[in-house]
PDB file of C-alpha atoms in Angstrom:
ATOM      1  CA  UNK A 254      29.765  23.007  16.715  1.00 55.00           C
ATOM      2  CA  UNK A 255      30.989  20.203  14.234  1.00 55.00           C
ATOM      3  CA  UNK A 256      27.942  17.800  15.713  1.00 51.00           C
ATOM      4  CA  UNK A 257      25.575  20.763  14.819  1.00 53.00           C
ATOM      5  CA  UNK A 258      26.973  20.790  11.635  1.00 43.00           C
ATOM      6  CA  UNK A 259      26.650  17.318  11.175  1.00 42.00           C
ATOM      7  CA  UNK A 260      23.298  16.873  12.355  1.00 46.00           C
ATOM      8  CA  UNK A 261      21.984  19.594  10.058  1.00 45.00           C
ATOM      9  CA  UNK A 262      23.857  17.621   6.821  1.00 46.00           C
ATOM     10  CA  UNK A 263      22.058  14.423   7.958  1.00 49.00           C
ATOM     11  CA  UNK A 264      18.376  16.275   8.316  1.00 48.00           C
ATOM     12  CA  UNK A 265      19.072  17.906   5.103  1.00 46.00           C
ATOM     13  CA  UNK A 266      20.182  14.728   3.538  1.00 45.00           C
ATOM     14  CA  UNK A 267      16.732  12.905   4.670  1.00 46.00           C
ATOM     15  CA  UNK A 268      14.600  15.363   3.697  1.00 47.00           C
ATOM     16  CA  UNK A 269      16.045  15.311  -0.013  1.00 43.00           C
ATOM     17  CA  UNK A 270      15.698  11.768   0.241  1.00 44.00           C
ATOM     18  CA  UNK A 271      11.760  11.979   1.573  1.00 45.00           C
ATOM     19  CA  UNK A 272      11.107  14.464  -1.585  1.00 47.00           C
ATOM     20  CA  UNK A 273      12.993  12.173  -4.317  1.00 58.00           C
ATOM     21  CA  UNK A 274      10.690   9.275  -3.039  1.00 82.00           C
ATOM     22  CA  UNK A 275       7.422  10.010  -4.677  1.00 91.00           C
ATOM     23  CA  UNK A 276       4.165   7.860  -4.241  1.00 95.00           C
ATOM     24  CA  UNK A 277       4.787   7.403  -8.137  1.00 95.00           C
ATOM     25  CA  UNK A 278       8.559   6.142  -7.736  1.00 94.00           C
ATOM     26  CA  UNK A 279       7.819   4.064  -5.409  1.00 94.00           C
ATOM     27  CA  UNK A 280       4.291   2.672  -7.025  1.00 95.00           C
ATOM     28  CA  UNK A 281       6.669   1.777 -10.092  1.00 94.00           C
ATOM     29  CA  UNK A 282       8.800  -0.398  -8.060  1.00 93.00           C
ATOM     30  CA  UNK A 283       6.365  -2.296  -6.260  1.00 93.00           C
ATOM     31  CA  UNK A 284       6.933  -5.714  -6.634  1.00 93.00           C
ATOM     32  CA  UNK A 285       4.016  -7.641  -8.867  1.00 91.00           C
ATOM     33  CA  UNK A 286       3.622  -9.795  -6.105  1.00 91.00           C
ATOM     34  CA  UNK A 287       2.148  -7.321  -3.366  1.00 91.00           C
ATOM     35  CA  UNK A 288      -0.458  -6.250  -6.244  1.00 91.00           C
ATOM     36  CA  UNK A 289      -1.077  -9.439  -8.097  1.00 90.00           C
ATOM     37  CA  UNK A 290      -3.965  -7.785 -10.162  1.00 87.00           C
ATOM     38  CA  UNK A 291      -1.619  -5.408 -12.201  1.00 94.00           C
ATOM     39  CA  UNK A 292       1.651  -5.820 -13.903  1.00 94.00           C
ATOM     40  CA  UNK A 293       4.142  -3.566 -13.835  1.00 94.00           C
ATOM     41  CA  UNK A 294       2.992  -2.222 -17.033  1.00 95.00           C
ATOM     42  CA  UNK A 295      -0.948  -1.805 -15.930  1.00 95.00           C
ATOM     43  CA  UNK A 296       0.836   0.479 -13.255  1.00 95.00           C
ATOM     44  CA  UNK A 297       2.928   2.302 -15.770  1.00 96.00           C
ATOM     45  CA  UNK A 298      -0.195   2.906 -18.168  1.00 96.00           C
ATOM     46  CA  UNK A 299      -2.169   4.432 -14.970  1.00 96.00           C
ATOM     47  CA  UNK A 300       0.736   6.468 -13.794  1.00 96.00           C
ATOM     48  CA  UNK A 301       1.002   7.969 -17.285  1.00 96.00           C
ATOM     49  CA  UNK A 302      -2.946   8.090 -17.602  1.00 96.00           C
ATOM     50  CA  UNK A 303      -3.018  10.166 -14.825  1.00 96.00           C
ATOM     51  CA  UNK A 304      -0.301  12.527 -15.614  1.00 94.00           C
ATOM     52  CA  UNK A 305      -1.904  13.329 -18.987  1.00 95.00           C
ATOM     53  CA  UNK A 306      -5.260  14.151 -16.679  1.00 94.00           C
ATOM     54  CA  UNK A 307      -7.054  10.955 -18.300  1.00 95.00           C
ATOM     55  CA  UNK A 308      -9.014   8.103 -16.752  1.00 96.00           C
ATOM     56  CA  UNK A 309      -6.543   5.938 -15.359  1.00 96.00           C
ATOM     57  CA  UNK A 310      -8.338   2.995 -15.862  1.00 97.00           C
ATOM     58  CA  UNK A 311      -6.694  -0.358 -17.293  1.00 97.00           C
ATOM     59  CA  UNK A 312      -7.689  -3.884 -17.781  1.00 96.00           C
ATOM     60  CA  UNK A 313      -6.146  -6.104 -14.856  1.00 94.00           C
ATOM     61  CA  UNK A 314      -4.801  -9.498 -14.885  1.00 93.00           C
ATOM     62  CA  UNK A 315      -8.039 -10.831 -14.360  1.00 92.00           C
ATOM     63  CA  UNK A 316      -9.662  -9.448 -17.300  1.00 93.00           C
ATOM     64  CA  UNK A 317     -11.515  -6.679 -15.032  1.00 94.00           C
ATOM     65  CA  UNK A 318     -11.138  -2.996 -15.109  1.00 96.00           C
ATOM     66  CA  UNK A 319      -8.964  -1.056 -12.586  1.00 96.00           C
ATOM     67  CA  UNK A 320      -8.844   2.383 -12.255  1.00 97.00           C
ATOM     68  CA  UNK A 321      -6.507   4.603 -10.090  1.00 97.00           C
ATOM     69  CA  UNK A 322      -8.655   7.278  -8.609  1.00 97.00           C
ATOM     70  CA  UNK A 323      -5.799   9.406  -6.649  1.00 96.00           C
ATOM     71  CA  UNK A 324      -2.338  10.432  -7.154  1.00 96.00           C
ATOM     72  CA  UNK A 325      -0.650  12.833  -5.089  1.00 94.00           C
ATOM     73  CA  UNK A 326       3.316  12.919  -4.376  1.00 93.00           C
ATOM     74  CA  UNK A 327       2.634  11.212  -0.890  1.00 94.00           C
ATOM     75  CA  UNK A 328      -0.525   8.956  -1.393  1.00 96.00           C
ATOM     76  CA  UNK A 329      -2.504   6.928  -4.166  1.00 96.00           C
ATOM     77  CA  UNK A 330      -5.878   5.365  -4.082  1.00 97.00           C
ATOM     78  CA  UNK A 331      -7.107   2.644  -6.771  1.00 97.00           C
ATOM     79  CA  UNK A 332     -10.261   0.603  -7.175  1.00 96.00           C
ATOM     80  CA  UNK A 333      -8.872  -2.583  -8.072  1.00 95.00           C
ATOM     81  CA  UNK A 334     -12.341  -4.228  -8.859  1.00 94.00           C
ATOM     82  CA  UNK A 335     -15.735  -3.653  -7.415  1.00 92.00           C
ATOM     83  CA  UNK A 336     -14.798  -5.223  -4.279  1.00 92.00           C
ATOM     84  CA  UNK A 337     -11.431  -4.113  -3.511  1.00 94.00           C
ATOM     85  CA  UNK A 338      -9.857  -0.642  -2.790  1.00 96.00           C
ATOM     86  CA  UNK A 339      -6.283   0.005  -2.609  1.00 96.00           C
ATOM     87  CA  UNK A 340      -4.987   3.190  -0.596  1.00 97.00           C
ATOM     88  CA  UNK A 341      -1.103   3.816  -0.161  1.00 97.00           C
ATOM     89  CA  UNK A 342       0.378   6.694   1.893  1.00 96.00           C
ATOM     90  CA  UNK A 343       4.295   7.602   2.581  1.00 95.00           C
ATOM     91  CA  UNK A 344       4.882   7.423   6.441  1.00 91.00           C
ATOM     92  CA  UNK A 345       7.718   8.239   8.390  1.00 86.00           C
ATOM     93  CA  UNK A 346       8.771   5.173  10.363  1.00 80.00           C
ATOM     94  CA  UNK A 347       9.311   5.219  13.860  1.00 72.00           C
ATOM     95  CA  UNK A 348      12.347   3.159  14.362  1.00 62.00           C
ATOM     96  CA  UNK A 349      14.602   2.958  17.443  1.00 57.00           C
ATOM     97  CA  UNK A 350      17.844   3.419  14.841  1.00 49.00           C
ATOM     98  CA  UNK A 351      16.441   6.095  12.854  1.00 49.00           C
ATOM     99  CA  UNK A 352      12.870   7.941  13.356  1.00 50.00           C
ATOM    100  CA  UNK A 353      13.383   9.444   9.621  1.00 57.00           C
ATOM    101  CA  UNK A 354      13.302   6.616   7.395  1.00 82.00           C
ATOM    102  CA  UNK A 355      10.181   6.614   4.836  1.00 87.00           C
ATOM    103  CA  UNK A 356       8.058   3.841   4.297  1.00 92.00           C
ATOM    104  CA  UNK A 357       4.604   3.031   3.140  1.00 94.00           C
ATOM    105  CA  UNK A 358       1.426   2.292   4.478  1.00 95.00           C
ATOM    106  CA  UNK A 359      -1.003   0.088   2.213  1.00 96.00           C
ATOM    107  CA  UNK A 360      -4.604   0.025   3.653  1.00 95.00           C
ATOM    108  CA  UNK A 361      -6.827  -2.613   1.532  1.00 94.00           C
ATOM    109  CA  UNK A 362     -10.414  -2.587   1.838  1.00 93.00           C
ATOM    110  CA  UNK A 363     -12.500  -5.406   1.133  1.00 91.00           C
ATOM    111  CA  UNK A 364     -16.195  -4.550   1.015  1.00 90.00           C
ATOM    112  CA  UNK A 365     -18.519  -7.695  -0.380  1.00 84.00           C
ATOM    113  CA  UNK A 366     -21.756  -5.857   1.221  1.00 82.00           C
ATOM    114  CA  UNK A 367     -22.519  -3.626   3.718  1.00 76.00           C
ATOM    115  CA  UNK A 368     -22.383  -6.626   6.411  1.00 76.00           C
ATOM    116  CA  UNK A 369     -19.347  -8.006   5.348  1.00 82.00           C
ATOM    117  CA  UNK A 370     -16.018  -5.571   5.007  1.00 86.00           C
ATOM    118  CA  UNK A 371     -12.517  -6.243   5.891  1.00 88.00           C
ATOM    119  CA  UNK A 372      -9.827  -3.717   6.354  1.00 90.00           C
ATOM    120  CA  UNK A 373      -6.169  -4.797   6.684  1.00 92.00           C
ATOM    121  CA  UNK A 374      -3.303  -2.604   6.657  1.00 94.00           C
ATOM    122  CA  UNK A 375       0.506  -3.260   5.901  1.00 94.00           C
ATOM    123  CA  UNK A 376       3.361  -1.218   6.777  1.00 93.00           C
ATOM    124  CA  UNK A 377       6.517  -1.565   4.191  1.00 93.00           C
ATOM    125  CA  UNK A 378      10.227  -0.017   4.172  1.00 91.00           C
ATOM    126  CA  UNK A 379      10.610   2.091   0.892  1.00 89.00           C
ATOM    127  CA  UNK A 380      12.270  -0.856  -0.650  1.00 91.00           C
ATOM    128  CA  UNK A 381       9.008  -3.271  -0.298  1.00 92.00           C
ATOM    129  CA  UNK A 382      10.065  -5.074   2.789  1.00 92.00           C
ATOM    130  CA  UNK A 383       7.076  -6.007   4.913  1.00 93.00           C
ATOM    131  CA  UNK A 384       7.616  -4.593   8.492  1.00 91.00           C
ATOM    132  CA  UNK A 385       4.044  -5.139  10.140  1.00 91.00           C
ATOM    133  CA  UNK A 386       0.427  -6.261   8.844  1.00 91.00           C
ATOM    134  CA  UNK A 387      -2.566  -6.098  10.829  1.00 87.00           C
ATOM    135  CA  UNK A 388      -6.485  -6.858  10.606  1.00 84.00           C
ATOM    136  CA  UNK A 389      -8.096  -3.361  11.471  1.00 76.00           C
ATOM    137  CA  UNK A 390     -11.250  -4.380  11.354  1.00 69.00           C
ATOM    138  CA  UNK A 391     -13.155  -7.459   9.760  1.00 68.00           C
ATOM    139  CA  UNK A 392     -16.963  -8.390   9.637  1.00 64.00           C
ATOM    140  CA  UNK A 393     -16.392 -11.539   7.340  1.00 58.00           C
ATOM    141  CA  UNK A 394     -18.824 -14.371   8.632  1.00 53.00           C
ATOM    142  CA  UNK A 395     -15.264 -16.812   8.819  1.00 54.00           C
ATOM    143  CA  UNK A 396     -11.828 -15.499   7.755  1.00 54.00           C
ATOM    144  CA  UNK A 397      -9.240 -18.106   6.475  1.00 55.00           C
ATOM    145  CA  UNK A 398      -6.901 -18.758   8.497  1.00 55.00           C
ATOM    146  CA  UNK A 399     -10.150 -19.845  11.257  1.00 53.00           C
ATOM    147  CA  UNK A 400     -11.153 -22.112   8.693  1.00 49.00           C
ATOM    148  CA  UNK A 401      -7.984 -23.953   8.367  1.00 52.00           C
ATOM    149  CA  UNK A 402      -7.299 -24.587  11.851  1.00 55.00           C
ATOM    150  CA  UNK A 403      -8.714 -27.581  13.805  1.00 56.00           C
ATOM    151  CA  UNK A 404     -11.983 -27.505  15.607  1.00 50.00           C
ATOM    152  CA  UNK A 405     -11.667 -27.273  19.709  1.00 51.00           C
ATOM    153  CA  UNK A 406     -14.409 -28.290  21.200  1.00 45.00           C
ATOM    154  CA  UNK A 407     -13.915 -27.272  24.805  1.00 44.00           C
TER     155      UNK A 407
END
């Protein structure tokens, strides 16, 4: 009976933790280095504009316009510029130790034209530690990492 009670209390605390961590709160705590287009003030302004029902557009740090398109309790979408779209989603991390930890999946889409696109997905812990990163699909002509590698002739 004790084990069942402890398991129930653990589940309830994890559920309340998951409900406390909304996308807006995680977006506020996102390090500037992960989204260099937007300062913390830009991010806070976007959240305030969305809450007020206004168009959530700000002038980014490169003097362009960035707009938050969608904000829900578990996801958001931002058009950083005409080429880059950023989508974020809360996820449950599947770890061997604990399968109930909250994480963030960040999906970036780079679209230069219809023939040149790249999709990159990163997963972070709820405190913004990178867990994994991979390129899902790329049709860019040459990736930077390939340009930096020495040429092989065999």
